[in-house]
mmCIF file of C-alpha atoms in Angstrom:
data_model
loop_
_atom_site.group_PDB
_atom_site.id
_atom_site.type_symbol
_atom_site.label_atom_id
_atom_site.label_comp_id
_atom_site.label_asym_id
_atom_site.label_seq_id
_atom_site.Cartn_x
_atom_site.Cartn_y
_atom_site.Cartn_z
ATOM 1 C CA UNK U 185 0.650 11.511 20.859
ATOM 2 C CA UNK U 186 -2.000 10.124 18.455
ATOM 3 C CA UNK U 187 -2.181 9.825 14.667
ATOM 4 C CA UNK U 188 -4.100 12.628 13.031
ATOM 5 C CA UNK U 189 -6.203 12.326 9.875
ATOM 6 C CA UNK U 190 -6.554 14.464 6.817
ATOM 7 C CA UNK U 191 -8.837 13.934 3.842
ATOM 8 C CA UNK U 192 -7.318 13.396 0.389
ATOM 9 C CA UNK U 193 -8.884 16.660 -0.843
ATOM 10 C CA UNK U 194 -7.542 18.633 2.086
ATOM 11 C CA UNK U 195 -3.984 17.237 1.598
ATOM 12 C CA UNK U 196 -4.072 17.966 -2.124
ATOM 13 C CA UNK U 197 -4.952 21.614 -1.390
ATOM 14 C CA UNK U 198 -2.364 21.824 1.304
ATOM 15 C CA UNK U 199 0.390 20.416 -0.801
ATOM 16 C CA UNK U 200 -0.221 23.093 -3.517
ATOM 17 C CA UNK U 201 0.556 25.830 -1.040
ATOM 18 C CA UNK U 202 3.415 24.432 1.076
ATOM 19 C CA UNK U 203 6.109 21.773 1.007
ATOM 20 C CA UNK U 204 4.752 18.430 2.145
ATOM 21 C CA UNK U 205 6.122 14.905 2.412
ATOM 22 C CA UNK U 206 3.666 12.067 1.523
ATOM 23 C CA UNK U 207 4.959 8.547 2.191
ATOM 24 C CA UNK U 208 3.189 5.707 0.456
ATOM 25 C CA UNK U 209 3.754 2.640 2.682
ATOM 26 C CA UNK U 210 2.256 -0.009 0.343
ATOM 27 C CA UNK U 211 4.336 -2.602 -1.544
ATOM 28 C CA UNK U 212 6.322 -1.490 -4.662
ATOM 29 C CA UNK U 213 3.927 -3.289 -7.015
ATOM 30 C CA UNK U 214 0.954 -1.541 -5.527
ATOM 31 C CA UNK U 215 2.716 1.777 -5.718
ATOM 32 C CA UNK U 216 3.701 1.191 -9.322
ATOM 33 C CA UNK U 217 0.173 0.310 -10.403
ATOM 34 C CA UNK U 218 -1.298 3.628 -9.095
ATOM 35 C CA UNK U 219 -0.235 6.197 -6.481
ATOM 36 C CA UNK U 220 -0.905 9.746 -5.476
ATOM 37 C CA UNK U 221 1.037 12.063 -7.727
ATOM 38 C CA UNK U 222 3.253 13.503 -4.954
ATOM 39 C CA UNK U 223 3.650 10.299 -2.955
ATOM 40 C CA UNK U 224 7.124 8.677 -2.426
ATOM 41 C CA UNK U 225 7.521 5.012 -1.775
ATOM 42 C CA UNK U 226 8.448 3.719 1.752
ATOM 43 C CA UNK U 227 7.261 0.082 2.022
ATOM 44 C CA UNK U 228 5.959 -0.647 5.537
ATOM 45 C CA UNK U 229 7.942 -3.904 5.896
ATOM 46 C CA UNK U 230 11.148 -1.924 5.332
ATOM 47 C CA UNK U 231 10.198 1.325 7.070
ATOM 48 C CA UNK U 232 12.792 2.993 9.249
ATOM 49 C CA UNK U 233 11.497 6.502 10.341
ATOM 50 C CA UNK U 234 14.993 7.914 10.818
ATOM 51 C CA UNK U 235 16.260 6.767 7.419
ATOM 52 C CA UNK U 236 13.025 7.857 5.689
ATOM 53 C CA UNK U 237 13.437 11.363 7.226
ATOM 54 C CA UNK U 238 17.017 11.427 5.972
ATOM 55 C CA UNK U 239 16.088 10.331 2.491
ATOM 56 C CA UNK U 240 13.278 12.821 2.032
ATOM 57 C CA UNK U 241 14.619 15.761 3.972
ATOM 58 C CA UNK U 242 12.310 16.250 6.949
ATOM 59 C CA UNK U 243 12.877 16.364 10.709
ATOM 60 C CA UNK U 244 10.979 15.243 13.794
ATOM 61 C CA UNK U 245 9.417 18.692 14.019
ATOM 62 C CA UNK U 246 8.005 18.589 10.478
ATOM 63 C CA UNK U 247 4.630 17.202 9.492
ATOM 64 C CA UNK U 248 4.854 13.672 8.094
ATOM 65 C CA UNK U 249 1.912 12.372 5.947
ATOM 66 C CA UNK U 250 1.393 8.687 5.314
ATOM 67 C CA UNK U 251 -0.881 6.862 2.879
ATOM 68 C CA UNK U 252 -1.570 3.248 1.970
ATOM 69 C CA UNK U 253 -4.429 1.495 0.235
ATOM 70 C CA UNK U 254 -7.268 2.175 2.619
ATOM 71 C CA UNK U 255 -5.765 3.288 5.961
ATOM 72 C CA UNK U 256 -4.697 0.224 7.854
ATOM 73 C CA UNK U 257 -0.968 0.096 7.041
ATOM 74 C CA UNK U 258 -0.740 3.868 7.262
ATOM 75 C CA UNK U 259 -1.909 3.640 10.835
ATOM 76 C CA UNK U 260 0.873 1.174 11.590
ATOM 77 C CA UNK U 261 3.449 3.251 9.767
ATOM 78 C CA UNK U 262 2.227 6.353 11.561
ATOM 79 C CA UNK U 263 2.723 4.649 14.925
ATOM 80 C CA UNK U 264 6.239 3.826 14.000
ATOM 81 C CA UNK U 265 6.979 7.534 13.389
ATOM 82 C CA UNK U 266 5.270 8.462 16.648
ATOM 83 C CA UNK U 267 7.303 5.892 18.601
ATOM 84 C CA UNK U 268 10.492 7.280 17.016
ATOM 85 C CA UNK U 269 9.679 10.752 18.353
ATOM 86 C CA UNK U 270 8.193 12.480 15.357
ATOM 87 C CA UNK U 271 5.827 15.200 16.581
ATOM 88 C CA UNK U 272 3.225 15.545 13.797
ATOM 89 C CA UNK U 273 2.161 12.403 11.982
ATOM 90 C CA UNK U 274 -0.895 12.498 9.765
ATOM 91 C CA UNK U 275 -2.645 9.756 7.759
ATOM 92 C CA UNK U 276 -4.473 10.441 4.519
ATOM 93 C CA UNK U 277 -7.976 9.156 5.404
ATOM 94 C CA UNK U 278 -9.231 6.318 3.175
ATOM 95 C CA UNK U 279 -5.826 5.886 1.544
ATOM 96 C CA UNK U 280 -5.124 5.647 -2.137
ATOM 97 C CA UNK U 281 -8.600 4.217 -2.782
ATOM 98 C CA UNK U 282 -10.148 7.421 -1.441
ATOM 99 C CA UNK U 283 -7.592 9.512 -3.325
ATOM 100 C CA UNK U 284 -8.535 7.885 -6.633
ATOM 101 C CA UNK U 285 -12.256 8.122 -5.830
ATOM 102 C CA UNK U 286 -11.871 11.840 -5.294
ATOM 103 C CA UNK U 287 -10.451 12.206 -8.799
ATOM 104 C CA UNK U 288 -7.158 13.652 -7.557
ATOM 105 C CA UNK U 289 -3.915 13.487 -9.578
ATOM 106 C CA UNK U 290 -2.326 10.008 -9.727
ATOM 107 C CA UNK U 291 0.423 8.228 -11.573
ATOM 108 C CA UNK U 292 -0.673 4.966 -13.181
ATOM 109 C CA UNK U 293 1.463 2.082 -14.623
ATOM 110 C CA UNK U 294 0.886 0.792 -18.061
ATOM 111 C CA UNK U 295 1.773 -2.736 -16.819
ATOM 112 C CA UNK U 296 -0.718 -5.531 -17.508
ATOM 113 C CA UNK U 297 0.055 -7.214 -14.180
ATOM 114 C CA UNK U 298 -3.111 -7.982 -12.184
ATOM 115 C CA UNK U 299 -3.641 -5.706 -9.214
ATOM 116 C CA UNK U 300 -2.204 -7.289 -6.042
ATOM 117 C CA UNK U 301 -5.591 -7.446 -4.355
ATOM 118 C CA UNK U 302 -7.060 -9.252 -7.369
ATOM 119 C CA UNK U 303 -4.132 -11.831 -7.158
ATOM 120 C CA UNK U 304 -4.925 -12.419 -3.550
ATOM 121 C CA UNK U 305 -8.588 -13.095 -4.353
ATOM 122 C CA UNK U 306 -7.629 -15.557 -7.043
ATOM 123 C CA UNK U 307 -5.246 -17.455 -4.801
ATOM 124 C CA UNK U 308 -7.616 -17.507 -1.844
ATOM 125 C CA UNK U 309 -10.474 -18.699 -4.022
ATOM 126 C CA UNK U 310 -8.341 -21.566 -5.394
ATOM 127 C CA UNK U 311 -7.424 -22.579 -1.828
ATOM 128 C CA UNK U 312 -11.020 -22.598 -0.647
ATOM 129 C CA UNK U 313 -12.325 -24.402 -3.759
ATOM 130 C CA UNK U 314 -9.500 -26.995 -3.567
ATOM 131 C CA UNK U 315 -10.051 -27.497 0.162
ATOM 132 C CA UNK U 316 -13.791 -28.111 -0.252
ATOM 133 C CA UNK U 317 -13.424 -30.468 -3.263
ATOM 134 C CA UNK U 318 -10.538 -32.378 -1.781
ATOM 135 C CA UNK U 319 -12.298 -32.566 1.587
ATOM 136 C CA UNK U 320 -15.398 -34.059 -0.059
ATOM 137 C CA UNK U 321 -13.745 -36.503 -2.518
ATOM 138 C CA UNK U 322 -10.390 -37.328 -0.865
ATOM 139 C CA UNK U 323 -10.272 -36.743 2.878
ATOM 140 C CA UNK U 324 -12.116 -34.407 5.284
ATOM 141 C CA UNK U 325 -8.833 -33.078 6.595
ATOM 142 C CA UNK U 326 -8.500 -31.049 3.397
ATOM 143 C CA UNK U 327 -11.344 -28.871 4.647
ATOM 144 C CA UNK U 328 -8.744 -27.282 6.925
ATOM 145 C CA UNK U 329 -7.226 -25.703 3.826
ATOM 146 C CA UNK U 330 -10.496 -23.862 3.151
ATOM 147 C CA UNK U 331 -10.771 -22.899 6.802
ATOM 148 C CA UNK U 332 -7.172 -21.591 6.802
ATOM 149 C CA UNK U 333 -7.890 -19.415 3.721
ATOM 150 C CA UNK U 334 -11.053 -18.046 5.306
ATOM 151 C CA UNK U 335 -9.280 -17.241 8.594
ATOM 152 C CA UNK U 336 -6.621 -15.364 6.636
ATOM 153 C CA UNK U 337 -9.213 -13.231 4.892
ATOM 154 C CA UNK U 338 -10.892 -12.490 8.272
ATOM 155 C CA UNK U 339 -7.586 -11.544 9.781
ATOM 156 C CA UNK U 340 -6.855 -9.246 6.807
ATOM 157 C CA UNK U 341 -10.265 -7.622 7.128
ATOM 158 C CA UNK U 342 -9.891 -6.995 10.835
ATOM 159 C CA UNK U 343 -6.304 -5.726 10.866
ATOM 160 C CA UNK U 344 -5.710 -4.380 7.372
ATOM 161 C CA UNK U 345 -2.637 -6.665 7.130
ATOM 162 C CA UNK U 346 -2.629 -9.391 4.499
ATOM 163 C CA UNK U 347 0.208 -11.897 4.686
ATOM 164 C CA UNK U 348 -0.836 -13.414 1.310
ATOM 165 C CA UNK U 349 -0.419 -9.998 -0.345
ATOM 166 C CA UNK U 350 3.033 -9.544 1.202
ATOM 167 C CA UNK U 351 4.102 -12.926 -0.134
ATOM 168 C CA UNK U 352 2.665 -12.353 -3.639
ATOM 169 C CA UNK U 353 4.380 -8.939 -3.714
ATOM 170 C CA UNK U 354 7.706 -10.691 -3.689
ATOM 171 C CA UNK U 355 6.900 -12.942 -6.700
ATOM 172 C CA UNK U 356 8.954 -12.295 -9.848
ATOM 173 C CA UNK U 357 5.997 -11.055 -11.894
ATOM 174 C CA UNK U 358 5.339 -8.369 -9.295
ATOM 175 C CA UNK U 359 8.827 -6.970 -9.227
ATOM 176 C CA UNK U 360 9.063 -3.318 -10.222
ATOM 177 C CA UNK U 361 12.028 -1.843 -12.107
ATOM 178 C CA UNK U 362 13.249 1.465 -10.655
ATOM 179 C CA UNK U 363 15.897 3.729 -12.024
ATOM 180 C CA UNK U 364 18.096 3.143 -9.015
ATOM 181 C CA UNK U 365 18.474 0.151 -6.739
ATOM 182 C CA UNK U 366 16.346 1.359 -3.806
ATOM 183 C CA UNK U 367 12.616 0.757 -3.522
ATOM 184 C CA UNK U 368 12.262 4.225 -2.092
ATOM 185 C CA UNK U 369 12.676 5.924 -5.494
ATOM 186 C CA UNK U 370 9.529 7.407 -6.855
ATOM 187 C CA UNK U 371 10.960 7.509 -10.353
ATOM 188 C CA UNK U 372 9.468 4.547 -12.159
ATOM 189 C CA UNK U 373 10.685 3.871 -15.617
ATOM 190 C CA UNK U 374 8.758 6.453 -17.692
ATOM 191 C CA UNK U 375 8.230 3.901 -20.466
ATOM 192 C CA UNK U 376 6.137 1.862 -17.994
ATOM 193 C CA UNK U 377 3.918 4.558 -16.576
ATOM 194 C CA UNK U 378 1.287 6.932 -17.599
ATOM 195 C CA UNK U 379 -0.485 9.797 -15.836
ATOM 196 C CA UNK U 380 -4.162 9.956 -15.208
ATOM 197 C CA UNK U 381 -6.565 12.277 -13.428
ATOM 198 C CA UNK U 382 -7.618 9.309 -11.305
ATOM 199 C CA UNK U 383 -11.038 8.914 -12.866
ATOM 200 C CA UNK U 384 -10.478 5.173 -13.275
ATOM 201 C CA UNK U 385 -10.045 5.204 -17.001
#
């Protein structure tokens, strides 16, 4: 059994005519910043297919839709469901980035926290710059720091998995307050979110 694909527009139309379950497998901070209007949070690093099915009321015979940022983590999550015996697992092609680009309904946070990807870029840039400067003025061994940062970016680009992003997501400033204690809740404090048509405004 293989993971199927559906475009954001096709899923949006489908969800208007029948009951669907869309699981967002990004980190809580990414989900809080912007997510497809009907998506519910199931972080990849905590994903248990059986528990997710129980929480959201679907069975192994029902269609399960997964979405992430651009497709990489959704593929991994989809494989977890397939390995657990779920019969119809579908990834939203292009992820949340494609959903937003298609001007489909989203929920946006009013938080001023920098997007997680932007935080990663800042940290990696500091590592590379520090490695180059220290390698030139202090000791050549410091160049390994720049090389390590570059390898991390290469790995993230090839696999869709970014360890730096996972680490930063656990930092205090990236913690998201939910109405209950589980990160699977899609009910973010209404005082900290606003709805948008996804046009990027």
